């Protein structure tokens, strides 16, 4: 589905109205294409902390060109940067925060289109006193800068636990590249829960080669795009969907040379059937994506148990209870391989709430609770994370009334809706073997929506 407003503001009349009326002017976001470099330009690295000295070498290993601010005249005429990375792990007091201004201010007008800005910090809960104060302050800084940077740019804060410095590659690869086009203002923790190490990635173009990925709700929309991206990254995809979507599911999986399983995930025996199929046909699974979801909107006062189909129970069963049961069965039977990935699809509604969606918001907040519950329990390098999409342009959102749809698309720092590929790319980052130290995170794919945390 196209964004007609975005196309209009690129016309001469549209540009004139934007300038004179102060209307939103969404930039055209760059998105990664297969075979392209991760970063098409130079990344400026600054700051003095635990990661500063190793960052150029780490970025070089990803094929990303970088220069340290101390080694170049960052403000020299004609210098432009595709990314800025500041190591703030050395900030130990409130007075040290001036280093943020000193690094960023001189170069903000030297950024290329769709730039990527990252601040690296230390998890505040792991330090005390003035250092804890300074590190917590980074969240306000990055979220505010995300709303200022413009031109399709993004700003993120990555808290890196002590000892996890070498496990940041997959996260930097995602956040510095066009793969993170619709992710901004987020706080990511690396090494804060579970291991501080990461598995080696031998091919950054196909990090999932030889792996098996299960995707529920894979026949259309976001689920189909998740399947396509995981396949692009090398995985054999096993798509799951209900009998009503069987023909579409078979078509998509056939195109991806994958496999399919037709069943209702809310069925009593669904977890056992999925576990048995994965063991017998594929020897287990490496990536589990709980994407299947439904909405049955109605205000709570009108959502009686006698309501046709029981709107409350249907939504909870599909969106939350089924993922809980399937996850537990796969873990209990040892179907998830070592260094496996469990990924949930939550929603901004589960964070900020939404009128008429008490059932949906409860289910999606529950997905976040599932991440919180299991992150500290998992062993053998298995991780659990979730994405929380905002307004994503799909066939479903195309049916939303025009005024509601326009508000939903514009109420974020990028003044536009996201695409299914944006959700899929975030999931592919979580799924990477190199993301072993990325555990217990919930990352919003919402263009930094103005609602919610």
Coordinates of C-alpha atoms in Angstrom, one line a residue:
X1 CA 0.0 0.0 0.0
X2 CA 1.4 3.4 -1.0
X3 CA 1.5 6.6 1.1
X4 CA -0.3 9.1 -1.1
X5 CA 0.4 12.0 1.2
X6 CA 4.1 11.3 1.1
X7 CA 4.0 11.3 -2.7
X8 CA 2.0 14.6 -2.6
X9 CA 4.5 16.5 -0.4
X10 CA 7.2 15.7 -3.0
X11 CA 5.4 17.7 -5.7
X12 CA 5.9 21.5 -6.2
X13 CA 2.5 22.3 -4.7
X14 CA 3.1 19.9 -1.8
X15 CA 6.4 21.4 -1.0
X16 CA 4.9 24.9 -1.0
X17 CA 2.1 23.9 1.4
X18 CA 4.6 22.1 3.7
X19 CA 6.7 25.2 3.8
X20 CA 3.9 27.7 4.4
X21 CA 1.5 25.6 6.6
X22 CA 4.1 23.7 8.6
X23 CA 2.7 20.3 7.5
X24 CA 4.6 17.1 8.1
X25 CA 7.2 16.4 5.4
X26 CA 8.1 12.7 5.6
X27 CA 11.4 11.8 4.1
X28 CA 11.8 8.8 1.8
X29 CA 13.4 6.2 3.9
X30 CA 16.3 4.1 2.6
X31 CA 15.8 0.4 3.0
X32 CA 18.4 -2.3 2.5
X33 CA 18.5 -4.3 -0.7
X34 CA 20.2 -7.7 -1.1
X35 CA 23.8 -7.4 -2.1
X36 CA 24.1 -3.7 -1.0
X37 CA 26.7 -2.7 1.6
X38 CA 25.5 -2.4 5.1
X39 CA 26.4 1.3 5.2
X40 CA 26.9 3.4 2.0
X41 CA 29.1 6.0 3.5
X42 CA 31.4 6.8 6.4
X43 CA 30.7 6.5 10.1
X44 CA 32.3 8.9 12.5
X45 CA 33.3 7.4 15.9
X46 CA 33.9 9.3 19.0
X47 CA 34.0 9.1 22.8
X48 CA 36.3 7.5 25.3
X49 CA 35.1 4.4 27.1
X50 CA 35.3 0.7 27.1
X51 CA 34.4 0.3 23.4
X52 CA 36.0 3.3 21.7
X53 CA 39.3 1.7 20.8
X54 CA 37.8 -1.5 19.4
X55 CA 35.0 0.1 17.4
X56 CA 36.9 0.9 14.2
X57 CA 38.2 -2.7 14.0
X58 CA 34.7 -4.1 14.7
X59 CA 33.1 -1.9 12.1
X60 CA 35.8 -2.8 9.6
X61 CA 34.9 -6.4 10.1
X62 CA 31.4 -5.6 9.0
X63 CA 32.6 -3.8 5.9
X64 CA 31.7 -0.4 7.3
X65 CA 34.1 2.5 6.7
X66 CA 34.8 4.6 9.8
X67 CA 37.0 7.4 11.1
X68 CA 37.7 8.5 14.6
X69 CA 36.7 12.1 15.5
X70 CA 40.2 12.6 17.0
X71 CA 41.8 11.6 13.7
X72 CA 39.8 13.9 11.4
X73 CA 38.6 17.4 11.1
X74 CA 34.9 16.4 11.6
X75 CA 33.6 19.8 10.7
X76 CA 35.8 20.3 7.6
X77 CA 34.0 21.7 4.6
X78 CA 32.4 19.0 2.5
X79 CA 32.7 16.2 5.1
X80 CA 29.6 14.2 5.3
X81 CA 28.7 11.2 7.5
X82 CA 26.2 8.4 7.1
X83 CA 26.5 7.5 10.8
X84 CA 27.7 8.7 14.1
X85 CA 28.7 6.4 17.0
X86 CA 29.6 7.8 20.4
X87 CA 31.0 5.7 23.2
X88 CA 29.5 7.1 26.3
X89 CA 30.6 4.3 28.6
X90 CA 33.3 6.6 30.0
X91 CA 30.8 9.2 31.3
X92 CA 30.8 8.8 35.1
X93 CA 29.2 12.0 36.3
X94 CA 26.5 14.5 35.3
X95 CA 29.2 17.0 34.4
X96 CA 30.6 14.5 31.8
X97 CA 27.4 14.7 29.8
X98 CA 28.7 17.8 28.0
X99 CA 30.7 15.4 25.9
X100 CA 27.5 14.5 24.1
X101 CA 27.0 18.1 22.9
X102 CA 30.7 18.4 22.1
X103 CA 30.6 15.4 19.8
X104 CA 27.2 15.7 18.1
X105 CA 26.6 19.4 17.7
X106 CA 29.5 20.2 15.3
X107 CA 28.5 17.4 12.9
X108 CA 24.7 17.3 12.9
X109 CA 24.7 19.6 9.9
X110 CA 27.1 17.3 8.1
X111 CA 24.9 14.3 8.0
X112 CA 23.9 12.5 4.8
X113 CA 20.3 11.5 4.2
X114 CA 18.8 8.8 6.4
X115 CA 21.7 8.9 8.9
X116 CA 22.2 6.5 11.7
X117 CA 23.2 7.8 15.2
X118 CA 24.1 5.5 18.1
X119 CA 25.1 6.1 21.6
X120 CA 26.8 3.3 23.5
X121 CA 26.4 3.2 27.3
X122 CA 26.7 1.0 30.4
X123 CA 23.4 -0.5 31.8
X124 CA 22.6 1.9 34.7
X125 CA 21.5 -0.9 36.9
X126 CA 25.0 -2.3 36.8
X127 CA 26.7 0.8 38.2
X128 CA 26.1 3.2 41.1
X129 CA 26.4 6.9 42.2
X130 CA 27.1 9.6 39.7
X131 CA 27.9 7.0 36.9
X132 CA 24.4 5.6 37.2
X133 CA 22.9 9.1 37.0
X134 CA 24.9 9.9 33.9
X135 CA 24.1 6.6 32.1
X136 CA 20.4 6.9 32.8
X137 CA 20.5 10.4 31.3
X138 CA 21.5 9.0 28.0
X139 CA 17.9 7.7 27.4
X140 CA 16.4 11.2 27.5
X141 CA 19.2 12.5 25.2
X142 CA 18.8 9.8 22.5
X143 CA 15.0 9.9 22.5
X144 CA 15.0 13.7 22.1
X145 CA 17.6 13.7 19.4
X146 CA 15.6 11.1 17.6
X147 CA 12.8 13.7 17.3
X148 CA 15.2 16.4 16.1
X149 CA 17.5 14.7 13.6
X150 CA 15.1 14.6 10.6
X151 CA 15.8 13.6 7.0
X152 CA 14.8 10.0 7.7
X153 CA 17.5 9.7 10.4
X154 CA 17.4 7.4 13.5
X155 CA 18.9 7.6 16.9
X156 CA 19.4 4.6 19.3
X157 CA 20.9 3.9 22.7
X158 CA 22.7 0.6 23.2
X159 CA 23.6 -0.4 26.7
X160 CA 26.5 -2.8 26.6
X161 CA 27.2 -4.8 29.7
X162 CA 30.8 -5.1 31.0
X163 CA 32.3 -8.1 29.1
X164 CA 29.9 -7.9 26.1
X165 CA 31.9 -5.4 24.1
X166 CA 32.8 -8.0 21.4
X167 CA 29.1 -9.1 21.2
X168 CA 27.9 -5.9 19.7
X169 CA 28.5 -6.6 16.0
X170 CA 25.1 -7.9 15.0
X171 CA 23.4 -5.0 16.8
X172 CA 25.7 -2.3 15.2
X173 CA 25.2 -4.0 11.8
X174 CA 21.4 -3.7 12.1
X175 CA 21.2 -0.2 13.7
X176 CA 23.8 1.4 11.3
X177 CA 22.2 0.0 8.2
X178 CA 19.0 0.8 6.2
X179 CA 17.6 -2.4 7.8
X180 CA 16.6 -0.3 10.8
X181 CA 14.8 2.3 8.6
X182 CA 11.7 2.5 10.9
X183 CA 13.4 1.9 14.3
X184 CA 14.3 5.0 16.3
X185 CA 14.5 6.3 19.8
X186 CA 15.0 2.7 21.1
X187 CA 17.0 1.4 24.0
X188 CA 18.7 -1.9 23.4
X189 CA 20.6 -4.0 26.0
X190 CA 23.5 -6.3 25.0
X191 CA 24.7 -8.7 27.5
X192 CA 22.5 -7.5 30.3
X193 CA 20.5 -10.8 30.6
X194 CA 22.2 -14.2 30.0
X195 CA 25.5 -14.5 28.2
X196 CA 27.8 -11.7 27.2
X197 CA 29.3 -13.7 24.3
X198 CA 28.1 -14.1 20.7
X199 CA 28.4 -16.9 18.2
X200 CA 30.6 -16.2 15.2
X201 CA 28.8 -15.1 12.0
X202 CA 30.8 -16.4 9.0
X203 CA 28.6 -14.8 6.3
X204 CA 26.8 -11.5 7.2
X205 CA 24.8 -11.7 3.9
X206 CA 23.4 -15.2 4.9
X207 CA 23.7 -15.5 8.7
X208 CA 20.9 -18.1 8.9
X209 CA 22.3 -20.5 6.4
X210 CA 21.6 -24.1 7.4
X211 CA 19.0 -23.1 10.0
X212 CA 15.3 -23.8 10.4
X213 CA 12.9 -21.0 11.2
X214 CA 9.2 -21.5 12.2
X215 CA 6.9 -18.6 11.4
X216 CA 3.3 -18.6 12.5
X217 CA 0.7 -16.6 10.5
X218 CA 3.1 -16.8 7.5
X219 CA 0.6 -16.7 4.6
X220 CA 0.3 -13.0 4.2
X221 CA 1.1 -9.5 5.5
X222 CA 3.9 -9.1 8.0
X223 CA 4.2 -12.9 8.5
X224 CA 4.8 -13.4 4.8
X225 CA 7.5 -10.7 4.8
X226 CA 9.2 -12.3 7.9
X227 CA 9.3 -15.6 6.0
X228 CA 10.8 -13.9 3.0
X229 CA 13.5 -12.1 4.9
X230 CA 14.5 -15.1 7.0
X231 CA 14.7 -17.1 3.7
X232 CA 16.8 -14.3 2.2
X233 CA 19.2 -14.7 5.2
X234 CA 19.6 -18.4 4.5
X235 CA 17.0 -20.1 6.6
X236 CA 14.7 -23.0 5.7
X237 CA 11.3 -21.6 6.6
X238 CA 8.4 -23.7 8.0
X239 CA 5.3 -21.6 7.7
X240 CA 2.2 -22.2 9.9
X241 CA -1.3 -20.9 9.3
X242 CA -4.9 -21.8 9.6
X243 CA -6.8 -24.1 7.2
X244 CA -8.6 -21.1 5.6
X245 CA -5.2 -19.7 4.5
X246 CA -3.8 -23.1 3.3
X247 CA -3.6 -22.2 -0.4
X248 CA -1.8 -18.9 0.2
X249 CA 0.5 -20.5 2.7
X250 CA 1.5 -23.3 0.3
X251 CA 2.1 -20.7 -2.5
X252 CA 4.4 -18.6 -0.4
X253 CA 6.3 -21.5 1.1
X254 CA 6.7 -23.1 -2.4
X255 CA 8.1 -19.9 -3.7
X256 CA 10.6 -19.8 -0.8
X257 CA 11.5 -23.5 -1.2
X258 CA 10.3 -23.9 2.4
X259 CA 7.8 -26.2 4.3
X260 CA 4.4 -25.6 5.7
X261 CA 2.1 -26.9 8.4
X262 CA -1.6 -26.2 8.3
X263 CA -3.2 -26.0 11.7
X264 CA -5.0 -23.7 14.2
X265 CA -2.4 -22.8 16.8
X266 CA -5.1 -22.5 19.4
X267 CA -6.0 -26.2 19.1
X268 CA -5.4 -28.2 22.2
X269 CA -2.9 -30.5 20.5
X270 CA -1.2 -27.7 18.4
X271 CA 2.0 -27.4 20.5
X272 CA 2.5 -31.2 20.4
X273 CA 1.9 -31.4 16.6
X274 CA 4.3 -28.6 15.9
X275 CA 7.0 -30.0 18.1
X276 CA 6.6 -33.5 16.5
X277 CA 6.7 -32.1 13.0
X278 CA 9.8 -30.1 13.6
X279 CA 11.6 -33.0 15.1
X280 CA 10.6 -35.5 12.5
X281 CA 10.9 -33.4 9.4
X282 CA 13.7 -31.0 10.3
X283 CA 15.5 -32.4 13.3
X284 CA 14.5 -29.4 15.4
X285 CA 14.3 -25.6 15.0
X286 CA 16.6 -22.7 15.4
X287 CA 14.3 -19.7 15.1
X288 CA 10.7 -19.5 16.4
X289 CA 8.7 -16.4 15.4
X290 CA 5.3 -16.0 17.0
X291 CA 3.7 -13.7 14.5
X292 CA 0.1 -15.0 14.2
X293 CA -2.3 -12.5 15.6
X294 CA -5.9 -11.2 15.4
X295 CA -7.9 -8.2 16.5
X296 CA -11.5 -8.2 17.7
X297 CA -12.0 -4.6 18.7
X298 CA -14.8 -3.4 20.9
X299 CA -14.9 -1.2 24.0
X300 CA -14.8 -3.3 27.2
X301 CA -18.3 -2.2 28.3
X302 CA -19.6 -3.9 25.1
X303 CA -17.4 -7.0 25.3
X304 CA -19.7 -9.5 27.2
X305 CA -18.9 -13.2 27.4
X306 CA -21.9 -13.9 25.3
X307 CA -20.5 -11.7 22.6
X308 CA -20.4 -13.6 19.3
X309 CA -17.3 -15.6 19.2
X310 CA -16.2 -14.2 22.6
X311 CA -13.9 -11.4 21.3
X312 CA -11.9 -11.4 24.5
X313 CA -11.0 -15.1 24.6
X314 CA -10.3 -15.3 20.8
X315 CA -7.7 -12.6 20.9
X316 CA -6.0 -13.9 24.1
X317 CA -6.0 -17.4 22.7
X318 CA -4.3 -16.5 19.4
X319 CA -2.0 -13.7 20.4
X320 CA -0.7 -14.9 23.8
X321 CA -1.9 -18.2 25.1
X322 CA -0.9 -20.2 22.0
X323 CA 2.6 -18.6 21.9
X324 CA 3.1 -19.5 25.6
X325 CA 2.0 -23.1 25.1
X326 CA 4.0 -23.6 21.9
X327 CA 7.1 -22.1 23.4
X328 CA 6.9 -24.2 26.5
X329 CA 6.4 -27.4 24.5
X330 CA 9.3 -26.7 22.2
X331 CA 11.6 -26.0 25.1
X332 CA 10.4 -28.9 27.3
X333 CA 10.9 -31.4 24.4
X334 CA 14.3 -29.9 23.5
X335 CA 13.2 -29.0 20.0
X336 CA 14.9 -25.6 20.0
X337 CA 18.6 -26.0 19.2
X338 CA 21.4 -24.5 21.2
X339 CA 21.8 -20.8 20.4
X340 CA 18.2 -20.8 19.2
X341 CA 15.9 -17.8 19.0
X342 CA 12.4 -17.2 20.2
X343 CA 10.8 -14.0 18.9
X344 CA 7.4 -12.5 19.7
X345 CA 5.4 -9.9 17.9
X346 CA 4.0 -7.5 20.5
X347 CA 2.5 -4.1 19.6
X348 CA 2.7 -0.4 20.5
X349 CA -0.9 -1.0 21.8
X350 CA 0.6 -3.3 24.5
X351 CA 2.7 -0.3 25.6
X352 CA 0.5 2.7 25.2
X353 CA -2.9 1.1 25.1
X354 CA -5.7 1.9 22.6
X355 CA -9.4 2.7 22.7
X356 CA -11.5 -0.4 22.0
X357 CA -8.5 -2.7 22.3
X358 CA -8.4 -3.8 25.9
X359 CA -8.3 -7.4 24.7
X360 CA -5.6 -6.8 22.1
X361 CA -3.5 -4.6 24.3
X362 CA -3.6 -7.1 27.1
X363 CA -2.5 -9.9 24.8
X364 CA 0.4 -7.8 23.4
X365 CA 1.5 -6.6 26.8
X366 CA 1.5 -10.3 27.7
X367 CA 3.9 -11.0 24.9
X368 CA 6.2 -8.5 26.6
X369 CA 5.6 -10.3 29.8
X370 CA 6.6 -13.6 28.2
X371 CA 9.9 -12.1 27.2
X372 CA 10.5 -10.8 30.7
X373 CA 9.5 -14.2 32.2
X374 CA 11.7 -16.4 30.1
X375 CA 14.8 -14.2 29.4
X376 CA 16.5 -15.1 32.7
X377 CA 15.5 -18.8 32.5
X378 CA 16.8 -19.8 29.1
X379 CA 20.1 -21.6 28.8
X380 CA 22.4 -23.0 26.1
X381 CA 22.5 -19.6 24.3
X382 CA 18.8 -19.6 23.6
X383 CA 17.3 -16.1 23.6
X384 CA 13.9 -14.5 23.7
X385 CA 13.0 -11.0 22.4
X386 CA 10.1 -9.2 20.9
X387 CA 9.3 -6.5 18.4
X388 CA 6.5 -4.0 19.0
X389 CA 5.2 -2.6 15.7
X390 CA 3.5 0.7 15.4
X391 CA 1.5 1.8 12.4
X392 CA 2.6 -0.6 9.6
X393 CA 1.0 -0.2 6.2
X394 CA -0.7 -3.4 5.2
X395 CA -3.9 -4.5 3.5
X396 CA -5.5 -4.5 7.0
X397 CA -4.6 -0.9 7.8
X398 CA -5.7 0.2 4.3
X399 CA -9.2 -0.6 5.4
X400 CA -8.9 1.8 8.4
X401 CA -11.0 5.0 7.9
X402 CA -8.9 7.7 6.2
X403 CA -8.7 10.2 9.1
X404 CA -7.7 7.5 11.6
X405 CA -5.2 6.1 9.2
X406 CA -3.6 9.6 8.5
X407 CA -3.3 10.3 12.3
X408 CA -1.7 6.9 12.8
X409 CA 0.8 7.4 10.1
X410 CA 1.8 11.0 11.1
X411 CA 2.1 10.7 14.9
X412 CA 5.7 9.6 14.9
X413 CA 9.1 11.3 14.4
X414 CA 9.2 10.2 10.7
X415 CA 5.6 11.3 9.9
X416 CA 4.9 8.1 8.0
X417 CA 3.8 4.5 8.5
X418 CA 6.2 1.6 8.4
X419 CA 6.3 -1.4 6.0
X420 CA 6.2 -5.1 6.8
X421 CA 9.8 -5.3 5.8
X422 CA 10.7 -3.1 8.7
X423 CA 9.3 -5.5 11.2
X424 CA 10.9 -8.4 9.4
X425 CA 14.4 -6.9 9.4
X426 CA 14.2 -6.3 13.2
X427 CA 13.2 -10.0 13.6
X428 CA 16.1 -11.1 11.4
X429 CA 18.5 -9.1 13.7
X430 CA 17.1 -10.9 16.7
X431 CA 17.4 -14.2 14.8
X432 CA 21.0 -13.8 13.9
X433 CA 23.5 -16.2 15.5
X434 CA 25.5 -13.1 16.4
X435 CA 22.7 -11.9 18.6
X436 CA 23.3 -14.3 21.5
X437 CA 23.9 -11.5 23.9
X438 CA 20.8 -9.7 22.7
X439 CA 18.3 -11.2 25.1
X440 CA 15.2 -9.9 26.9
X441 CA 14.7 -6.9 24.6
X442 CA 11.4 -5.4 23.3
X443 CA 12.2 -3.0 20.4
X444 CA 9.5 -0.8 18.9
X445 CA 9.3 -0.7 15.1
X446 CA 7.2 2.5 15.0
X447 CA 9.2 5.4 13.6
X448 CA 9.5 6.7 17.2
X449 CA 5.7 7.0 17.8
X450 CA 4.8 9.9 20.0
X451 CA 2.6 7.6 22.2
X452 CA 4.0 5.2 24.8
X453 CA 7.4 4.9 26.3

